[in-house]
Coordinates of C-alpha atoms in Angstrom, one line a residue:
X81 CA 0.2 -0.2 0.7
X82 CA 1.2 3.0 -0.8
X83 CA -1.1 5.5 1.3
X84 CA -4.0 4.5 3.7
X85 CA -6.4 7.3 1.8
X86 CA -7.7 4.7 -1.1
X87 CA -8.5 7.1 -3.7
X88 CA -4.6 7.9 -3.7
X89 CA -2.8 4.9 -2.8
X90 CA -5.4 3.3 -6.6
X91 CA -4.1 6.7 -8.3
X92 CA -0.7 6.2 -7.4
X93 CA -0.4 2.8 -7.8
X94 CA -2.1 2.1 -11.0
X95 CA -0.7 5.3 -13.1
X96 CA 2.3 6.0 -11.4
X97 CA 3.8 2.0 -11.2
X98 CA 1.6 1.1 -13.8
X99 CA 2.1 2.9 -16.0
X100 CA 6.5 2.8 -15.4
X101 CA 6.8 5.0 -12.7
X102 CA 9.6 4.7 -11.2
X103 CA 8.9 2.6 -6.9
X104 CA 11.4 5.7 -5.8
X105 CA 9.9 8.0 -6.6
X106 CA 6.4 7.0 -6.6
X107 CA 6.8 6.1 -3.3
X108 CA 8.9 9.8 -1.9
X109 CA 5.1 11.3 -3.4
X110 CA 3.1 9.9 -1.2
X111 CA 5.1 10.3 1.8
X112 CA 3.7 12.7 4.7
X113 CA 0.5 13.7 2.3
X114 CA -2.5 12.8 4.2
X115 CA -5.8 11.4 4.0
X116 CA -7.6 13.4 1.8
X117 CA -5.6 15.8 1.9
X118 CA -5.8 16.9 -2.2
X119 CA -4.6 19.7 -1.8
X120 CA -0.9 19.0 -0.5
X121 CA -1.4 15.7 -2.8
X122 CA -1.2 17.5 -6.1
X123 CA 1.2 19.5 -4.4
X124 CA 3.1 16.8 -3.8
X125 CA 3.2 15.3 -7.3
X126 CA 3.6 18.6 -9.2
X127 CA 7.4 19.3 -7.2
X128 CA 8.4 15.4 -8.9
X129 CA 7.1 16.2 -12.0
X130 CA 8.7 19.5 -11.6
X131 CA 11.7 18.2 -10.4
X132 CA 12.0 16.2 -13.7
X133 CA 11.4 18.0 -16.0
X134 CA 14.5 20.3 -14.6
X135 CA 16.2 17.8 -14.2
X136 CA 15.5 16.3 -18.4
X137 CA 15.7 19.9 -19.4
X138 CA 19.1 19.9 -18.1
X139 CA 20.3 16.6 -19.4
X140 CA 19.6 18.2 -23.3
X141 CA 20.8 21.1 -22.6
X142 CA 24.2 19.1 -22.4
X143 CA 24.0 17.9 -25.1
X144 CA 22.3 14.7 -23.8
X145 CA 19.3 14.0 -26.5
X146 CA 19.0 9.9 -25.3
X147 CA 16.2 7.9 -24.6
X148 CA 17.0 8.5 -20.9
X149 CA 15.7 11.8 -20.8
X150 CA 12.7 11.0 -22.1
X151 CA 11.7 8.5 -20.5
X152 CA 12.2 11.0 -17.8
X153 CA 9.6 13.9 -19.4
X154 CA 7.8 10.8 -19.5
X155 CA 6.6 10.2 -15.9
X156 CA 6.7 13.4 -15.1
X157 CA 4.4 13.4 -17.0
X158 CA 2.8 10.3 -15.2
X159 CA 3.3 11.6 -12.4
X160 CA 0.8 15.6 -13.5
X161 CA -2.0 13.4 -14.3
X162 CA -2.0 11.8 -10.6
X163 CA -1.8 15.1 -9.4
X164 CA -5.2 16.4 -10.9
X165 CA -7.0 13.7 -10.1
X166 CA -8.6 14.0 -6.8
X167 CA -9.2 17.5 -8.2
X168 CA -12.0 16.9 -10.5
X169 CA -15.4 17.9 -9.8
X170 CA -17.8 20.8 -12.2
X171 CA -16.7 23.6 -12.6
X172 CA -13.1 22.1 -13.2
X173 CA -11.0 23.2 -11.2
X174 CA -8.3 25.6 -12.6
X175 CA -5.7 23.4 -10.6
X176 CA -7.0 20.7 -13.3
X177 CA -5.9 23.0 -16.6
X178 CA -3.3 23.5 -15.6
X179 CA -1.5 20.9 -14.2
X180 CA -3.1 19.7 -17.7
X181 CA -1.3 21.8 -19.7
X182 CA 2.3 21.0 -17.8
X183 CA 1.6 17.1 -18.7
X184 CA 1.0 18.4 -22.3
X185 CA 3.9 20.3 -22.3
X186 CA 6.1 17.0 -20.4
X187 CA 4.8 15.2 -23.6
X188 CA 5.6 17.2 -25.7
X189 CA 9.2 17.2 -24.7
X190 CA 9.1 13.0 -25.0
X191 CA 8.2 14.0 -28.0
X192 CA 10.4 16.0 -29.6
X193 CA 12.9 13.2 -28.3
X194 CA 11.2 10.2 -30.1
X195 CA 12.6 9.1 -33.2
X196 CA 11.2 9.0 -35.3
X197 CA 9.1 11.4 -33.8
X198 CA 4.7 11.7 -33.4
X199 CA 2.7 13.7 -35.8
X200 CA 0.3 15.6 -33.8
X201 CA -3.2 15.6 -35.5
X202 CA -6.5 17.7 -35.1
X203 CA -9.6 15.3 -36.3
X204 CA -11.6 17.5 -37.6
X205 CA -15.2 16.9 -35.4
X206 CA -18.8 18.0 -35.7
X207 CA -17.3 21.8 -36.3
X208 CA -14.0 21.8 -34.4
X209 CA -11.5 18.9 -33.5
X210 CA -10.3 16.3 -31.5
X211 CA -6.9 16.3 -30.6
X212 CA -5.0 13.2 -31.3
X213 CA -1.4 12.1 -32.0
X214 CA -0.2 9.4 -35.0
X215 CA 3.6 8.2 -33.7
X216 CA 4.9 4.6 -36.0
X217 CA 7.7 3.0 -36.4
X218 CA 10.9 3.3 -38.1
X219 CA 9.1 4.1 -42.1
X220 CA 9.0 2.0 -44.4
X221 CA 8.1 1.8 -48.5
X222 CA 4.6 -0.8 -47.5
X223 CA 2.0 0.5 -45.2
X224 CA 1.9 -0.7 -41.6
X225 CA -1.1 -1.6 -39.4
X226 CA -2.5 0.4 -37.3
X227 CA -4.0 0.5 -34.0
X228 CA -6.3 3.5 -33.0
X229 CA -7.2 3.7 -29.0
X230 CA -10.1 4.7 -27.2
X231 CA -9.6 5.9 -23.9
X232 CA -11.9 5.7 -21.2
X233 CA -13.1 8.2 -18.3
X234 CA -10.4 9.5 -16.8
X235 CA -7.4 8.9 -18.5
X236 CA -6.0 11.0 -21.6
X237 CA -4.3 10.6 -24.8
X238 CA -0.7 11.0 -22.9
X239 CA -2.0 7.5 -20.7
X240 CA -2.5 5.5 -23.1
X241 CA 0.8 6.7 -25.1
X242 CA 2.5 4.8 -22.1
X243 CA 0.2 2.0 -22.0
X244 CA -0.8 0.9 -25.7
X245 CA 0.9 2.8 -28.0
X246 CA 4.8 1.8 -26.7
X247 CA 3.7 -1.7 -26.6
X248 CA 2.6 -1.2 -30.2
X249 CA 4.8 0.6 -31.7
X250 CA 6.9 -2.2 -30.9
X251 CA 5.8 -4.7 -32.9
X252 CA 6.0 -2.9 -35.9
X253 CA 2.2 -0.8 -35.7
X254 CA 1.5 2.9 -36.3
X255 CA -1.0 4.0 -33.9
X256 CA -3.1 6.4 -33.1
X257 CA -4.5 7.9 -30.1
X258 CA -6.6 10.3 -29.6
X259 CA -8.7 12.3 -27.3
X260 CA -13.4 12.5 -28.1
X261 CA -16.0 13.9 -26.1
X262 CA -15.4 14.3 -22.2
X263 CA -11.4 12.9 -22.6
X264 CA -8.5 15.4 -21.3
X265 CA -8.9 18.2 -23.7
X266 CA -12.0 18.3 -25.1
X267 CA -13.5 18.5 -21.8
X268 CA -10.9 20.9 -19.3
X269 CA -10.7 23.4 -22.5
X270 CA -13.6 22.5 -25.1
X271 CA -16.3 21.8 -22.8
X272 CA -17.4 18.5 -24.6
X273 CA -19.2 16.5 -22.6
X274 CA -19.1 12.4 -23.0
X275 CA -21.0 11.0 -24.8
X276 CA -22.7 7.3 -26.0
X277 CA -22.5 7.0 -29.1
X278 CA -18.7 6.1 -30.0
X279 CA -20.1 5.4 -33.7
X280 CA -20.7 8.0 -34.5
X281 CA -17.8 9.6 -33.0
X282 CA -14.7 6.8 -34.0
X283 CA -15.8 7.1 -37.9
X284 CA -13.9 10.7 -37.3
X285 CA -10.2 9.2 -36.4
X286 CA -10.7 6.2 -39.3
X287 CA -10.8 8.6 -41.8
X288 CA -7.6 10.8 -41.4
X289 CA -6.0 7.6 -40.7
X290 CA -7.5 6.3 -43.9
X291 CA -6.3 9.1 -46.0
X292 CA -2.9 8.2 -44.6
X293 CA -0.3 6.5 -47.2
X294 CA 1.7 4.5 -44.6
X295 CA -1.8 3.1 -43.2
X296 CA -2.7 -0.7 -44.2
X297 CA -6.2 0.1 -45.0
X298 CA -7.5 -3.1 -44.7
X299 CA -5.8 -4.0 -41.2
X300 CA -6.7 -0.9 -39.3
X301 CA -8.0 -2.4 -35.7
X302 CA -9.8 -0.6 -32.6
X303 CA -8.8 -1.1 -28.7
X304 CA -10.7 0.4 -25.5
X305 CA -9.6 0.5 -22.3
X306 CA -11.7 0.6 -18.7
X307 CA -14.7 2.5 -19.4
X308 CA -13.3 2.3 -23.3
X309 CA -13.6 -1.2 -24.0
X310 CA -17.4 -0.1 -23.9
X311 CA -17.2 3.0 -26.5
X312 CA -14.8 0.4 -28.7
X313 CA -17.2 -2.4 -28.9
X314 CA -20.1 0.7 -29.2
X315 CA -18.2 2.3 -32.2
X316 CA -17.1 -1.3 -34.3
X317 CA -21.2 -1.7 -34.3
X318 CA -21.8 1.2 -37.1
X319 CA -18.0 1.5 -38.1
X320 CA -17.5 -1.0 -40.5
X321 CA -13.3 0.0 -41.8
X322 CA -12.1 -2.2 -38.5
X323 CA -10.7 -5.3 -38.9
X324 CA -10.4 -6.2 -35.4
X325 CA -12.0 -5.0 -31.9
X326 CA -10.3 -5.5 -28.5
X327 CA -12.3 -4.5 -25.4
X328 CA -10.7 -4.4 -21.8
X329 CA -12.8 -4.8 -20.6
X330 CA -15.5 -5.7 -21.7
X331 CA -18.3 -3.5 -20.6
X332 CA -22.0 -4.1 -21.9
X333 CA -22.9 -1.2 -19.9
X334 CA -22.3 1.8 -17.8
X335 CA -25.9 1.6 -15.6
X336 CA -25.2 -2.1 -14.0
X337 CA -22.8 -1.6 -11.4
X338 CA -25.3 1.7 -9.9
X339 CA -28.2 -0.8 -10.1
X340 CA -25.6 -2.6 -8.1
X341 CA -24.7 -0.6 -5.5
X342 CA -28.8 0.5 -5.6
X343 CA -29.6 -3.0 -4.3
X344 CA -25.5 -2.7 -1.9
X345 CA -27.5 0.4 -0.2
X346 CA -31.0 -1.2 0.1
X347 CA -33.0 0.2 -1.4
X348 CA -36.1 -2.0 -2.5
X349 CA -36.2 -3.8 -5.3
X350 CA -40.1 -1.5 -6.4
X351 CA -37.8 1.8 -5.8
X352 CA -34.8 0.4 -8.5
X353 CA -37.9 -1.3 -10.6
X354 CA -38.0 3.0 -11.6
X355 CA -34.3 3.9 -12.0
X356 CA -33.1 5.6 -14.1
X357 CA -36.2 7.3 -12.2
X358 CA -35.3 7.3 -8.5
X359 CA -38.2 8.9 -6.0
X360 CA -36.8 11.9 -3.8
X361 CA -36.1 11.2 -1.7
X362 CA -34.5 7.3 -2.4
X363 CA -32.1 9.9 -4.6
X364 CA -31.3 12.0 -1.4
X365 CA -30.5 8.7 1.0
X366 CA -28.7 7.4 -1.9
X367 CA -26.4 10.4 -2.2
X368 CA -25.8 10.9 1.2
X369 CA -24.0 6.9 0.7
X370 CA -22.6 8.4 -1.0
X371 CA -20.9 11.2 0.0
X372 CA -19.7 8.9 3.7
X373 CA -17.4 7.4 1.1
X374 CA -14.4 8.6 -0.3
X375 CA -13.8 6.9 -3.2
X376 CA -17.8 6.8 -4.3
X377 CA -17.8 10.7 -4.0
X378 CA -14.5 11.0 -6.6
X379 CA -16.1 8.7 -8.8
X380 CA -20.1 9.9 -9.4
X381 CA -20.4 13.4 -7.0
X382 CA -16.9 14.6 -8.8
X383 CA -15.9 12.4 -11.9
X384 CA -19.0 11.5 -13.2
X385 CA -20.6 14.9 -13.1
X386 CA -18.4 16.4 -14.3
X387 CA -17.5 14.9 -17.5
X388 CA -21.5 14.1 -17.6
X389 CA -22.1 17.6 -17.3
X390 CA -25.3 16.9 -15.1
X391 CA -25.4 18.7 -11.1
X392 CA -27.2 16.4 -9.7
X393 CA -27.6 12.3 -8.8
X394 CA -31.2 12.5 -11.2
X395 CA -29.4 14.2 -13.9
X396 CA -26.4 11.7 -13.7
X397 CA -28.2 8.4 -13.7
X398 CA -30.2 9.5 -16.6
X399 CA -26.4 10.8 -18.4
X400 CA -25.1 7.2 -17.9
X401 CA -28.6 5.5 -18.4
X402 CA -27.7 5.2 -22.3
X403 CA -24.3 4.1 -22.4
X404 CA -25.2 0.6 -22.9
X405 CA -25.3 -2.3 -25.7
X406 CA -28.5 -3.5 -25.5
X407 CA -29.6 -4.9 -29.0
X408 CA -25.9 -3.4 -30.5
X409 CA -23.6 -6.4 -30.1
X410 CA -24.8 -8.5 -33.7
X411 CA -24.0 -5.5 -35.5
X412 CA -20.0 -5.8 -34.8
X413 CA -18.8 -7.9 -37.7
X414 CA -14.7 -7.9 -37.5
X415 CA -13.1 -10.4 -35.0
X416 CA -13.2 -9.2 -31.3
X417 CA -10.9 -9.8 -28.1
X418 CA -13.5 -9.0 -25.5
X419 CA -10.9 -9.5 -22.4
X420 CA -12.1 -9.7 -18.5
X421 CA -9.3 -9.0 -14.9
X422 CA -11.0 -11.6 -12.5
X423 CA -11.1 -9.0 -9.5
X424 CA -12.4 -6.3 -11.7
X425 CA -16.2 -4.9 -11.3
X426 CA -16.3 -3.6 -14.6
X427 CA -15.1 -7.2 -16.2
X428 CA -18.5 -9.4 -14.8
X429 CA -19.9 -7.9 -18.0
X430 CA -18.0 -9.9 -20.2
X431 CA -18.8 -12.9 -20.4
X432 CA -22.9 -11.6 -21.3
X433 CA -20.8 -9.1 -24.1
X434 CA -19.5 -12.6 -25.5
X435 CA -21.8 -14.4 -25.8
X436 CA -24.3 -12.0 -27.8
X437 CA -21.2 -11.1 -30.6
X438 CA -21.9 -12.6 -33.3
X439 CA -18.5 -11.8 -35.3
X440 CA -15.8 -13.9 -34.6
X441 CA -14.8 -13.4 -30.8
X442 CA -11.7 -14.5 -28.9
X443 CA -13.1 -14.3 -24.4
X444 CA -9.6 -13.6 -22.4
X445 CA -9.1 -13.6 -18.8
X446 CA -7.0 -12.3 -16.3
X447 CA -5.7 -13.8 -12.5
X448 CA -5.1 -12.2 -9.9
X449 CA -2.3 -15.0 -9.2
X450 CA -1.1 -13.6 -12.4
X451 CA -0.7 -10.4 -10.9
X452 CA -2.9 -9.3 -13.5
X453 CA -6.2 -9.9 -12.2
X454 CA -7.0 -5.9 -11.6
X455 CA -8.9 -3.3 -13.4
X456 CA -7.3 -2.9 -16.6
X457 CA -4.1 -5.8 -14.7
X458 CA -3.0 -2.3 -13.9
X459 CA -0.2 -4.8 -11.6
X460 CA 0.9 -6.2 -15.5
X461 CA 0.8 -4.6 -18.4
X462 CA 3.5 -6.4 -20.0
X463 CA 1.1 -9.9 -19.2
X464 CA -1.6 -8.2 -21.0
X465 CA 0.8 -6.2 -24.1
X466 CA 1.6 -10.2 -24.7
X467 CA -1.9 -12.0 -24.9
X468 CA -4.1 -9.5 -26.5
X469 CA -1.0 -8.0 -28.5
X470 CA -0.1 -11.8 -30.0
X471 CA -4.3 -12.0 -30.5
X472 CA -3.9 -9.1 -32.5
X473 CA -0.5 -10.2 -34.3
X474 CA -2.9 -13.3 -35.7
X475 CA -5.7 -11.5 -36.2
X476 CA -3.4 -9.1 -39.3
X477 CA -1.8 -12.1 -40.3

């Protein structure tokens, strides 16, 4: 355990150690921050990240444009994300935007040391643009297969680079990462909230990808992690230019977990049957229970309200109801990998997803005994990369 605060511990473990942070740096940043001290947490992690940027800057200024300097910038990039996550909420805290800006800058400095460098993208979308990056291995005359990565509830494209682009590039594939409505810059700076119809979001990304001469148009895959497991599947129901889809995890609907929380809170079956239009007295009781739990308060009253652009629990419940794959999975046409982590509640619907898919489907379970049983296999991303990307390589041929 890195912190006795469950929210802090999860962030430090998942975004810090899970995505390649240095254990000593993570432990030092957590030390001395009291439980629930979000201000102190932000300051400690930003101080750590600022120090790393300074160290890497000095190295580069000394003529050492090295992989070590690049990786130092990338660790700082991840640490800035850890810093501002507890401050999620509506209206958006200025420190969230400031931390994200510093994260973006650290990522750009790391990219300047890549060979070849990633290419920043502005993806045309409904009168505005979505931010993205295109990465490729060393250029070759032949087009390469492409992995598109869609995010989930609270990560940004910078974390998807660490989790997905690095292993994809190492396998000789192109990789396109982006943030859609409700994620990263579109949320923090453009005011675009999350939406369930990812089949109307991903085609804009695929259009940009297929316009490139370095992409093999017959081998384009989409992967999504966390809530992105749902978003990727939803996208594949309408975007039929995809050659493969990975859902990590196979999430069928957002509100299944909420219904479970209602029952656990002692809400009567008669009241549950009115979901999402719960009676006011039930809503008040449920909200008090959520507010009493630091992790639940952050997940729903802070993050959920901010991402969906709502200001009440009633609004939140109505906002998440359309996030379902009910009656849609038969529309997925490409080979699909449905992942589940043994100890992750979001993985509980993976069997339901796999059963309703009619396209060629592979089911993959990650176990706690393997060190990969937690959400998005954060305890062993290396094992996930081995198994999932081997599957994708087989599909790509």
